[in-house]
mmCIF file of N, CA and C in Angstrom:
data_model
loop_
_atom_site.group_PDB
_atom_site.id
_atom_site.type_symbol
_atom_site.label_atom_id
_atom_site.label_comp_id
_atom_site.label_asym_id
_atom_site.label_seq_id
_atom_site.Cartn_x
_atom_site.Cartn_y
_atom_site.Cartn_z
ATOM 1 N N UNK F 1 0.792 -19.329 -7.017
ATOM 2 C CA UNK F 1 -0.177 -18.558 -6.258
ATOM 3 C C UNK F 1 -1.100 -17.842 -7.231
ATOM 4 N N UNK F 2 -2.371 -17.900 -6.979
ATOM 5 C CA UNK F 2 -3.353 -17.240 -7.825
ATOM 6 C C UNK F 2 -3.313 -15.742 -7.564
ATOM 7 N N UNK F 3 -2.967 -14.977 -8.595
ATOM 8 C CA UNK F 3 -2.863 -13.531 -8.407
ATOM 9 C C UNK F 3 -4.228 -12.852 -8.481
ATOM 10 N N UNK F 4 -5.249 -13.579 -8.894
ATOM 11 C CA UNK F 4 -6.606 -13.012 -8.974
ATOM 12 C C UNK F 4 -7.431 -13.575 -7.827
ATOM 13 N N UNK F 5 -7.319 -12.970 -6.680
ATOM 14 C CA UNK F 5 -8.089 -13.407 -5.512
ATOM 15 C C UNK F 5 -9.482 -12.806 -5.559
ATOM 16 N N UNK F 6 -10.455 -13.596 -5.119
ATOM 17 C CA UNK F 6 -11.841 -13.144 -5.108
ATOM 18 C C UNK F 6 -12.250 -12.885 -3.665
ATOM 19 N N UNK F 7 -12.809 -11.710 -3.435
ATOM 20 C CA UNK F 7 -13.302 -11.353 -2.109
ATOM 21 C C UNK F 7 -14.817 -11.528 -2.116
ATOM 22 N N UNK F 8 -15.300 -12.366 -1.232
ATOM 23 C CA UNK F 8 -16.735 -12.605 -1.149
ATOM 24 C C UNK F 8 -17.422 -11.392 -0.525
ATOM 25 N N UNK F 9 -18.567 -11.003 -1.079
ATOM 26 C CA UNK F 9 -19.279 -9.826 -0.568
ATOM 27 C C UNK F 9 -19.800 -10.032 0.845
ATOM 28 N N UNK F 10 -20.136 -11.267 1.203
ATOM 29 C CA UNK F 10 -20.674 -11.502 2.546
ATOM 30 C C UNK F 10 -19.595 -11.409 3.624
ATOM 31 N N UNK F 11 -18.302 -11.372 3.236
ATOM 32 C CA UNK F 11 -17.217 -11.239 4.209
ATOM 33 C C UNK F 11 -17.001 -9.786 4.624
ATOM 34 N N UNK F 12 -17.549 -8.865 3.860
ATOM 35 C CA UNK F 12 -17.381 -7.443 4.161
ATOM 36 C C UNK F 12 -18.687 -6.888 4.723
ATOM 37 N N UNK F 13 -18.551 -6.016 5.699
ATOM 38 C CA UNK F 13 -19.711 -5.353 6.296
ATOM 39 C C UNK F 13 -19.847 -3.976 5.648
ATOM 40 N N UNK F 14 -20.954 -3.755 4.972
ATOM 41 C CA UNK F 14 -21.174 -2.507 4.244
ATOM 42 C C UNK F 14 -22.281 -1.722 4.937
ATOM 43 N N UNK F 15 -21.986 -0.450 5.243
ATOM 44 C CA UNK F 15 -22.949 0.417 5.903
ATOM 45 C C UNK F 15 -23.097 1.691 5.090
ATOM 46 N N UNK F 16 -24.328 2.133 4.913
ATOM 47 C CA UNK F 16 -24.580 3.402 4.219
ATOM 48 C C UNK F 16 -24.617 4.515 5.261
ATOM 49 N N UNK F 17 -23.842 5.565 4.992
ATOM 50 C CA UNK F 17 -23.787 6.714 5.898
ATOM 51 C C UNK F 17 -23.969 7.991 5.096
ATOM 52 N N UNK F 18 -24.211 9.067 5.768
ATOM 53 C CA UNK F 18 -24.357 10.354 5.090
ATOM 54 C C UNK F 18 -22.986 10.870 4.672
ATOM 55 N N UNK F 19 -22.920 11.385 3.478
ATOM 56 C CA UNK F 19 -21.658 11.916 2.961
ATOM 57 C C UNK F 19 -21.332 13.237 3.638
ATOM 58 N N UNK F 20 -20.040 13.535 3.719
ATOM 59 C CA UNK F 20 -19.588 14.777 4.311
ATOM 60 C C UNK F 20 -19.460 15.845 3.238
ATOM 61 N N UNK F 21 -19.246 17.058 3.678
ATOM 62 C CA UNK F 21 -18.950 18.138 2.744
ATOM 63 C C UNK F 21 -20.190 18.880 2.293
ATOM 64 N N UNK F 22 -19.935 19.815 1.411
ATOM 65 C CA UNK F 22 -21.024 20.643 0.891
ATOM 66 C C UNK F 22 -21.934 19.806 0.010
ATOM 67 N N UNK F 23 -23.177 20.177 -0.004
ATOM 68 C CA UNK F 23 -24.131 19.431 -0.817
ATOM 69 C C UNK F 23 -25.340 20.274 -1.134
ATOM 70 N N UNK F 24 -26.307 19.646 -1.709
ATOM 71 C CA UNK F 24 -27.527 20.357 -2.086
ATOM 72 C C UNK F 24 -28.668 19.975 -1.179
ATOM 73 N N UNK F 25 -29.827 19.844 -1.787
ATOM 74 C CA UNK F 25 -31.035 19.577 -1.015
ATOM 75 C C UNK F 25 -31.031 18.191 -0.388
ATOM 76 N N UNK F 26 -30.362 17.221 -1.025
ATOM 77 C CA UNK F 26 -30.417 15.838 -0.545
ATOM 78 C C UNK F 26 -29.365 15.504 0.496
ATOM 79 N N UNK F 27 -28.408 16.381 0.747
ATOM 80 C CA UNK F 27 -27.258 16.004 1.565
ATOM 81 C C UNK F 27 -27.654 15.585 2.971
ATOM 82 N N UNK F 28 -28.685 16.152 3.547
ATOM 83 C CA UNK F 28 -29.088 15.792 4.901
ATOM 84 C C UNK F 28 -30.156 14.705 4.949
ATOM 85 N N UNK F 29 -30.593 14.241 3.790
ATOM 86 C CA UNK F 29 -31.663 13.244 3.762
ATOM 87 C C UNK F 29 -31.196 11.887 3.258
ATOM 88 N N UNK F 30 -30.199 11.884 2.364
ATOM 89 C CA UNK F 30 -29.823 10.653 1.671
ATOM 90 C C UNK F 30 -28.495 10.136 2.202
ATOM 91 N N UNK F 31 -28.453 8.850 2.524
ATOM 92 C CA UNK F 31 -27.204 8.212 2.950
ATOM 93 C C UNK F 31 -26.552 7.579 1.735
ATOM 94 N N UNK F 32 -25.704 8.327 1.064
ATOM 95 C CA UNK F 32 -25.123 7.820 -0.182
ATOM 96 C C UNK F 32 -23.674 7.372 -0.031
ATOM 97 N N UNK F 33 -23.003 7.739 1.051
ATOM 98 C CA UNK F 33 -21.623 7.294 1.254
ATOM 99 C C UNK F 33 -21.628 5.861 1.796
ATOM 100 N N UNK F 34 -20.555 5.140 1.529
ATOM 101 C CA UNK F 34 -20.444 3.748 1.949
ATOM 102 C C UNK F 34 -19.257 3.593 2.888
ATOM 103 N N UNK F 35 -19.485 2.882 3.978
ATOM 104 C CA UNK F 35 -18.453 2.567 4.955
ATOM 105 C C UNK F 35 -18.284 1.058 4.919
ATOM 106 N N UNK F 36 -17.149 0.575 4.408
ATOM 107 C CA UNK F 36 -16.909 -0.857 4.235
ATOM 108 C C UNK F 36 -15.897 -1.318 5.279
ATOM 109 N N UNK F 37 -16.221 -2.392 5.984
ATOM 110 C CA UNK F 37 -15.311 -2.987 6.973
ATOM 111 C C UNK F 37 -15.064 -4.431 6.576
ATOM 112 N N UNK F 38 -13.772 -4.800 6.481
ATOM 113 C CA UNK F 38 -13.381 -6.144 6.054
ATOM 114 C C UNK F 38 -12.396 -6.713 7.062
ATOM 115 N N UNK F 39 -12.809 -7.773 7.760
ATOM 116 C CA UNK F 39 -11.945 -8.417 8.754
ATOM 117 C C UNK F 39 -11.002 -9.367 8.026
ATOM 118 N N UNK F 40 -9.733 -9.028 8.043
ATOM 119 C CA UNK F 40 -8.735 -9.792 7.292
ATOM 120 C C UNK F 40 -8.588 -11.200 7.858
ATOM 121 N N UNK F 41 -8.456 -11.314 9.166
ATOM 122 C CA UNK F 41 -8.180 -12.616 9.772
ATOM 123 C C UNK F 41 -9.372 -13.574 9.680
ATOM 124 N N UNK F 42 -10.583 -13.063 9.597
ATOM 125 C CA UNK F 42 -11.769 -13.920 9.505
ATOM 126 C C UNK F 42 -12.154 -14.199 8.054
ATOM 127 N N UNK F 43 -11.395 -13.687 7.111
ATOM 128 C CA UNK F 43 -11.746 -13.850 5.704
ATOM 129 C C UNK F 43 -11.252 -15.187 5.159
ATOM 130 N N UNK F 44 -11.635 -15.477 3.923
ATOM 131 C CA UNK F 44 -11.241 -16.726 3.279
ATOM 132 C C UNK F 44 -9.983 -16.565 2.435
ATOM 133 N N UNK F 45 -9.239 -15.506 2.649
ATOM 134 C CA UNK F 45 -7.991 -15.290 1.913
ATOM 135 C C UNK F 45 -6.937 -16.290 2.376
ATOM 136 N N UNK F 46 -5.973 -16.625 1.507
ATOM 137 C CA UNK F 46 -4.886 -17.518 1.935
ATOM 138 C C UNK F 46 -4.066 -16.891 3.067
ATOM 139 N N UNK F 47 -3.461 -17.734 3.890
ATOM 140 C CA UNK F 47 -2.733 -17.263 5.071
ATOM 141 C C UNK F 47 -1.575 -16.332 4.712
ATOM 142 N N UNK F 48 -0.869 -16.618 3.605
ATOM 143 C CA UNK F 48 0.263 -15.772 3.209
ATOM 144 C C UNK F 48 -0.207 -14.358 2.875
ATOM 145 N N UNK F 49 -1.350 -14.279 2.203
ATOM 146 C CA UNK F 49 -1.898 -12.975 1.823
ATOM 147 C C UNK F 49 -2.350 -12.223 3.069
ATOM 148 N N UNK F 50 -2.955 -12.933 4.014
ATOM 149 C CA UNK F 50 -3.382 -12.301 5.268
ATOM 150 C C UNK F 50 -2.175 -11.714 6.006
ATOM 151 N N UNK F 51 -1.075 -12.483 6.056
ATOM 152 C CA UNK F 51 0.123 -12.016 6.757
ATOM 153 C C UNK F 51 0.694 -10.762 6.088
ATOM 154 N N UNK F 52 0.786 -10.785 4.748
ATOM 155 C CA UNK F 52 1.332 -9.628 4.033
ATOM 156 C C UNK F 52 0.419 -8.417 4.189
ATOM 157 N N UNK F 53 -0.896 -8.650 4.224
ATOM 158 C CA UNK F 53 -1.841 -7.548 4.413
ATOM 159 C C UNK F 53 -1.684 -6.933 5.797
ATOM 160 N N UNK F 54 -1.490 -7.772 6.808
ATOM 161 C CA UNK F 54 -1.337 -7.275 8.176
ATOM 162 C C UNK F 54 -0.014 -6.533 8.360
ATOM 163 N N UNK F 55 0.989 -6.872 7.563
ATOM 164 C CA UNK F 55 2.301 -6.216 7.672
ATOM 165 C C UNK F 55 2.334 -4.868 6.955
ATOM 166 N N UNK F 56 1.326 -4.575 6.145
ATOM 167 C CA UNK F 56 1.295 -3.296 5.444
ATOM 168 C C UNK F 56 1.180 -2.152 6.439
ATOM 169 N N UNK F 57 1.869 -1.069 6.155
ATOM 170 C CA UNK F 57 1.727 0.122 7.010
ATOM 171 C C UNK F 57 0.730 1.061 6.336
ATOM 172 N N UNK F 58 -0.506 0.624 6.292
ATOM 173 C CA UNK F 58 -1.581 1.376 5.652
ATOM 174 C C UNK F 58 -2.523 1.871 6.732
ATOM 175 N N UNK F 59 -2.872 3.146 6.673
ATOM 176 C CA UNK F 59 -3.734 3.721 7.708
ATOM 177 C C UNK F 59 -5.148 3.171 7.662
ATOM 178 N N UNK F 60 -5.525 2.493 6.581
ATOM 179 C CA UNK F 60 -6.869 1.928 6.485
ATOM 180 C C UNK F 60 -7.011 0.618 7.245
ATOM 181 N N UNK F 61 -5.889 0.040 7.706
ATOM 182 C CA UNK F 61 -5.925 -1.229 8.428
ATOM 183 C C UNK F 61 -5.733 -0.953 9.918
ATOM 184 N N UNK F 62 -6.695 -1.404 10.728
ATOM 185 C CA UNK F 62 -6.625 -1.160 12.164
ATOM 186 C C UNK F 62 -5.707 -2.180 12.836
ATOM 187 N N UNK F 63 -5.431 -1.969 14.116
ATOM 188 C CA UNK F 63 -4.591 -2.885 14.890
ATOM 189 C C UNK F 63 -5.219 -4.277 14.981
ATOM 190 N N UNK F 64 -6.557 -4.323 14.962
ATOM 191 C CA UNK F 64 -7.267 -5.605 15.063
ATOM 192 C C UNK F 64 -7.311 -6.357 13.732
ATOM 193 N N UNK F 65 -6.837 -5.735 12.667
ATOM 194 C CA UNK F 65 -6.815 -6.388 11.364
ATOM 195 C C UNK F 65 -8.081 -6.175 10.564
ATOM 196 N N UNK F 66 -8.727 -5.036 10.758
ATOM 197 C CA UNK F 66 -9.940 -4.720 10.006
ATOM 198 C C UNK F 66 -9.610 -3.607 9.009
ATOM 199 N N UNK F 67 -9.908 -3.861 7.758
ATOM 200 C CA UNK F 67 -9.706 -2.845 6.725
ATOM 201 C C UNK F 67 -10.959 -1.983 6.689
ATOM 202 N N UNK F 68 -10.786 -0.663 6.817
ATOM 203 C CA UNK F 68 -11.906 0.270 6.816
ATOM 204 C C UNK F 68 -11.757 1.186 5.611
ATOM 205 N N UNK F 69 -12.751 1.152 4.719
ATOM 206 C CA UNK F 69 -12.730 1.975 3.512
ATOM 207 C C UNK F 69 -14.016 2.784 3.459
ATOM 208 N N UNK F 70 -13.873 4.091 3.239
ATOM 209 C CA UNK F 70 -15.026 4.971 3.115
ATOM 210 C C UNK F 70 -15.045 5.519 1.697
ATOM 211 N N UNK F 71 -16.172 5.398 1.040
ATOM 212 C CA UNK F 71 -16.307 5.882 -0.328
ATOM 213 C C UNK F 71 -17.481 6.841 -0.411
ATOM 214 N N UNK F 72 -17.202 8.073 -0.872
ATOM 215 C CA UNK F 72 -18.267 9.060 -1.040
ATOM 216 C C UNK F 72 -18.035 9.895 -2.291
ATOM 217 N N UNK F 73 -17.347 9.311 -3.271
ATOM 218 C CA UNK F 73 -17.014 10.034 -4.499
ATOM 219 C C UNK F 73 -18.250 10.312 -5.358
ATOM 220 N N UNK F 74 -19.143 9.354 -5.402
ATOM 221 C CA UNK F 74 -20.280 9.434 -6.313
ATOM 222 C C UNK F 74 -21.558 9.836 -5.572
ATOM 223 N N UNK F 75 -22.538 10.269 -6.325
ATOM 224 C CA UNK F 75 -23.824 10.636 -5.732
ATOM 225 C C UNK F 75 -24.697 9.414 -5.481
ATOM 226 N N UNK F 76 -24.382 8.318 -6.155
ATOM 227 C CA UNK F 76 -25.174 7.100 -6.044
ATOM 228 C C UNK F 76 -24.565 6.156 -5.008
ATOM 229 N N UNK F 77 -25.427 5.556 -4.207
ATOM 230 C CA UNK F 77 -24.966 4.603 -3.195
ATOM 231 C C UNK F 77 -24.365 3.365 -3.855
ATOM 232 N N UNK F 78 -24.971 2.902 -4.937
ATOM 233 C CA UNK F 78 -24.460 1.728 -5.642
ATOM 234 C C UNK F 78 -23.076 1.975 -6.226
ATOM 235 N N UNK F 79 -22.869 3.153 -6.794
ATOM 236 C CA UNK F 79 -21.554 3.482 -7.354
ATOM 237 C C UNK F 79 -20.507 3.561 -6.245
ATOM 238 N N UNK F 80 -20.871 4.104 -5.099
ATOM 239 C CA UNK F 80 -19.937 4.167 -3.970
ATOM 240 C C UNK F 80 -19.621 2.766 -3.438
ATOM 241 N N UNK F 81 -20.605 1.887 -3.453
ATOM 242 C CA UNK F 81 -20.374 0.496 -3.027
ATOM 243 C C UNK F 81 -19.386 -0.187 -3.972
ATOM 244 N N UNK F 82 -19.573 0.012 -5.273
ATOM 245 C CA UNK F 82 -18.659 -0.571 -6.270
ATOM 246 C C UNK F 82 -17.253 -0.003 -6.086
ATOM 247 N N UNK F 83 -17.174 1.314 -5.864
ATOM 248 C CA UNK F 83 -15.885 1.985 -5.648
ATOM 249 C C UNK F 83 -15.174 1.430 -4.416
ATOM 250 N N UNK F 84 -15.905 1.214 -3.325
ATOM 251 C CA UNK F 84 -15.311 0.702 -2.088
ATOM 252 C C UNK F 84 -14.778 -0.714 -2.294
ATOM 253 N N UNK F 85 -15.560 -1.565 -2.958
ATOM 254 C CA UNK F 85 -15.100 -2.930 -3.212
ATOM 255 C C UNK F 85 -13.914 -2.936 -4.170
ATOM 256 N N UNK F 86 -13.888 -2.013 -5.123
ATOM 257 C CA UNK F 86 -12.746 -1.926 -6.047
ATOM 258 C C UNK F 86 -11.474 -1.543 -5.296
ATOM 259 N N UNK F 87 -11.599 -0.595 -4.351
ATOM 260 C CA UNK F 87 -10.428 -0.199 -3.557
ATOM 261 C C UNK F 87 -9.942 -1.344 -2.673
ATOM 262 N N UNK F 88 -10.885 -2.088 -2.096
ATOM 263 C CA UNK F 88 -10.515 -3.250 -1.285
ATOM 264 C C UNK F 88 -9.816 -4.295 -2.151
ATOM 265 N N UNK F 89 -10.361 -4.528 -3.335
ATOM 266 C CA UNK F 89 -9.775 -5.495 -4.258
ATOM 267 C C UNK F 89 -8.355 -5.075 -4.641
ATOM 268 N N UNK F 90 -8.145 -3.789 -4.926
ATOM 269 C CA UNK F 90 -6.815 -3.292 -5.285
ATOM 270 C C UNK F 90 -5.829 -3.479 -4.136
ATOM 271 N N UNK F 91 -6.299 -3.243 -2.911
ATOM 272 C CA UNK F 91 -5.440 -3.408 -1.743
ATOM 273 C C UNK F 91 -5.009 -4.860 -1.583
ATOM 274 N N UNK F 92 -5.950 -5.777 -1.755
ATOM 275 C CA UNK F 92 -5.639 -7.203 -1.616
ATOM 276 C C UNK F 92 -4.733 -7.661 -2.764
ATOM 277 N N UNK F 93 -4.994 -7.185 -3.978
ATOM 278 C CA UNK F 93 -4.166 -7.573 -5.119
ATOM 279 C C UNK F 93 -2.735 -7.068 -4.991
ATOM 280 N N UNK F 94 -2.546 -5.950 -4.279
ATOM 281 C CA UNK F 94 -1.196 -5.409 -4.125
ATOM 282 C C UNK F 94 -0.295 -6.328 -3.298
ATOM 283 N N UNK F 95 -0.887 -7.166 -2.458
ATOM 284 C CA UNK F 95 -0.095 -8.088 -1.644
ATOM 285 C C UNK F 95 -0.289 -9.544 -2.061
ATOM 286 N N UNK F 96 -1.055 -9.797 -3.111
ATOM 287 C CA UNK F 96 -1.344 -11.166 -3.529
ATOM 288 C C UNK F 96 -0.092 -11.870 -4.043
ATOM 289 N N UNK F 97 0.744 -11.133 -4.745
ATOM 290 C CA UNK F 97 1.955 -11.721 -5.321
ATOM 291 C C UNK F 97 3.102 -11.552 -4.325
ATOM 292 N N UNK F 98 3.781 -12.635 -3.965
ATOM 293 C CA UNK F 98 4.868 -12.499 -2.990
ATOM 294 C C UNK F 98 6.002 -11.648 -3.547
ATOM 295 N N UNK F 99 6.667 -10.868 -2.691
ATOM 296 C CA UNK F 99 7.754 -10.022 -3.173
ATOM 297 C C UNK F 99 8.939 -10.863 -3.637
ATOM 298 N N UNK F 100 9.685 -10.333 -4.598
ATOM 299 C CA UNK F 100 10.846 -11.052 -5.116
ATOM 300 C C UNK F 100 11.957 -11.050 -4.078
ATOM 301 N N UNK F 101 12.701 -12.136 -4.047
ATOM 302 C CA UNK F 101 13.858 -12.214 -3.164
ATOM 303 C C UNK F 101 14.965 -11.341 -3.734
ATOM 304 N N UNK F 102 15.658 -10.640 -2.856
ATOM 305 C CA UNK F 102 16.753 -9.782 -3.283
ATOM 306 C C UNK F 102 17.979 -10.640 -3.552
ATOM 307 N N UNK F 103 18.604 -10.407 -4.708
ATOM 308 C CA UNK F 103 19.842 -11.099 -5.031
ATOM 309 C C UNK F 103 21.001 -10.171 -4.696
ATOM 310 N N UNK F 104 21.807 -10.505 -3.704
ATOM 311 C CA UNK F 104 22.925 -9.621 -3.377
ATOM 312 C C UNK F 104 23.939 -9.597 -4.516
ATOM 313 N N UNK F 105 24.427 -8.425 -4.843
ATOM 314 C CA UNK F 105 25.403 -8.289 -5.919
ATOM 315 C C UNK F 105 26.720 -7.774 -5.367
ATOM 316 N N UNK F 106 27.785 -8.036 -6.106
ATOM 317 C CA UNK F 106 29.105 -7.566 -5.707
ATOM 318 C C UNK F 106 29.502 -6.419 -6.619
ATOM 319 N N UNK F 107 30.215 -5.444 -6.084
ATOM 320 C CA UNK F 107 30.676 -4.363 -6.958
ATOM 321 C C UNK F 107 31.735 -4.890 -7.933
ATOM 322 N N UNK F 108 31.741 -4.341 -9.137
ATOM 323 C CA UNK F 108 32.718 -4.771 -10.136
ATOM 324 C C UNK F 108 34.098 -4.233 -9.771
ATOM 325 N N UNK F 109 35.117 -4.820 -10.383
ATOM 326 C CA UNK F 109 36.494 -4.399 -10.127
ATOM 327 C C UNK F 109 36.683 -2.938 -10.530
ATOM 328 N N UNK F 110 36.101 -2.555 -11.673
ATOM 329 C CA UNK F 110 36.235 -1.174 -12.156
ATOM 330 C C UNK F 110 35.570 -0.190 -11.198
ATOM 331 N N UNK F 111 34.403 -0.558 -10.639
ATOM 332 C CA UNK F 111 33.739 0.361 -9.712
ATOM 333 C C UNK F 111 34.533 0.498 -8.418
ATOM 334 N N UNK F 112 35.204 -0.570 -7.988
ATOM 335 C CA UNK F 112 36.068 -0.482 -6.809
ATOM 336 C C UNK F 112 37.223 0.488 -7.073
ATOM 337 N N UNK F 113 37.833 0.370 -8.259
ATOM 338 C CA UNK F 113 38.946 1.257 -8.608
ATOM 339 C C UNK F 113 38.486 2.715 -8.670
ATOM 340 N N UNK F 114 37.323 2.976 -9.257
ATOM 341 C CA UNK F 114 36.796 4.348 -9.332
ATOM 342 C C UNK F 114 36.566 4.922 -7.933
ATOM 343 N N UNK F 115 36.015 4.105 -7.049
ATOM 344 C CA UNK F 115 35.764 4.550 -5.684
ATOM 345 C C UNK F 115 37.072 4.893 -4.972
ATOM 346 N N UNK F 116 38.066 4.032 -5.083
ATOM 347 C CA UNK F 116 39.355 4.281 -4.440
ATOM 348 C C UNK F 116 40.045 5.504 -5.026
ATOM 349 N N UNK F 117 39.920 5.669 -6.333
ATOM 350 C CA UNK F 117 40.528 6.827 -6.991
ATOM 351 C C UNK F 117 39.901 8.131 -6.490
ATOM 352 N N UNK F 118 38.572 8.147 -6.367
ATOM 353 C CA UNK F 118 37.915 9.363 -5.888
ATOM 354 C C UNK F 118 38.269 9.632 -4.425
ATOM 355 N N UNK F 119 38.461 8.572 -3.635
ATOM 356 C CA UNK F 119 38.871 8.761 -2.243
ATOM 357 C C UNK F 119 40.271 9.365 -2.172
ATOM 358 N N UNK F 120 41.172 8.935 -3.053
ATOM 359 C CA UNK F 120 42.530 9.482 -3.079
ATOM 360 C C UNK F 120 42.514 10.959 -3.458
ATOM 361 N N UNK F 121 41.678 11.310 -4.444
ATOM 362 C CA UNK F 121 41.588 12.713 -4.871
ATOM 363 C C UNK F 121 41.039 13.585 -3.742
ATOM 364 N N UNK F 122 39.999 13.104 -3.067
ATOM 365 C CA UNK F 122 39.409 13.859 -1.963
ATOM 366 C C UNK F 122 40.419 14.033 -0.832
ATOM 367 N N UNK F 123 41.148 12.978 -0.553
ATOM 368 C CA UNK F 123 42.156 13.030 0.502
ATOM 369 C C UNK F 123 43.249 14.039 0.160
ATOM 370 N N UNK F 124 43.692 14.055 -1.098
ATOM 371 C CA UNK F 124 44.735 14.997 -1.530
ATOM 372 C C UNK F 124 44.239 16.437 -1.416
ATOM 373 N N UNK F 125 43.006 16.669 -1.791
ATOM 374 C CA UNK F 125 42.439 18.026 -1.705
ATOM 375 C C UNK F 125 42.384 18.476 -0.251
ATOM 376 N N UNK F 126 41.918 17.604 0.632
ATOM 377 C CA UNK F 126 41.788 17.967 2.038
ATOM 378 C C UNK F 126 43.149 18.174 2.692
ATOM 379 N N UNK F 127 44.138 17.387 2.303
ATOM 380 C CA UNK F 127 45.470 17.522 2.932
ATOM 381 C C UNK F 127 46.166 18.795 2.471
ATOM 382 N N UNK F 128 45.820 19.324 1.293
ATOM 383 C CA UNK F 128 46.439 20.550 0.782
ATOM 384 C C UNK F 128 45.727 21.826 1.242
ATOM 385 N N UNK F 129 44.638 21.721 1.942
ATOM 386 C CA UNK F 129 43.861 22.903 2.353
ATOM 387 C C UNK F 129 44.607 23.770 3.341
ATOM 388 N N UNK F 130 45.291 23.186 4.298
ATOM 389 C CA UNK F 130 45.933 23.962 5.351
ATOM 390 C C UNK F 130 47.299 24.506 4.990
ATOM 391 N N UNK F 131 47.840 24.136 3.849
ATOM 392 C CA UNK F 131 49.188 24.543 3.480
ATOM 393 C C UNK F 131 49.204 25.961 2.938
ATOM 394 N N UNK F 132 50.237 26.696 3.330
ATOM 395 C CA UNK F 132 50.417 28.034 2.831
ATOM 396 C C UNK F 132 51.544 28.014 1.814
ATOM 397 N N UNK F 133 51.334 28.603 0.663
ATOM 398 C CA UNK F 133 52.358 28.582 -0.388
ATOM 399 C C UNK F 133 53.360 29.678 -0.248
#
């Protein structure tokens, strides 16, 4: 599986919006924040990656399978666009590699003995609590 997946820019819907928060003279005039919407199921990503992305419990992914990312860190619209695509890329890369299969292990003989020994000690302590000397 190719761990370096490429997201085409035309697959994402990018909208410029006004940034929130305190600002200066330009805050009410300039739309510098970026609102990026990426439809996972309509994208050209491999099916396995789409499934793993949909299974993520990430608040940025809607029930319909649309990833919504808002970027307003920078004062420049271009920098916010780059930031939004970088975050989308990081999200997709996090699920690009399939998770490793868990190998079930057995406890060692020594660990079994230690566990039983500690249970015997605990039992002895509890059984001696009610006795009056």
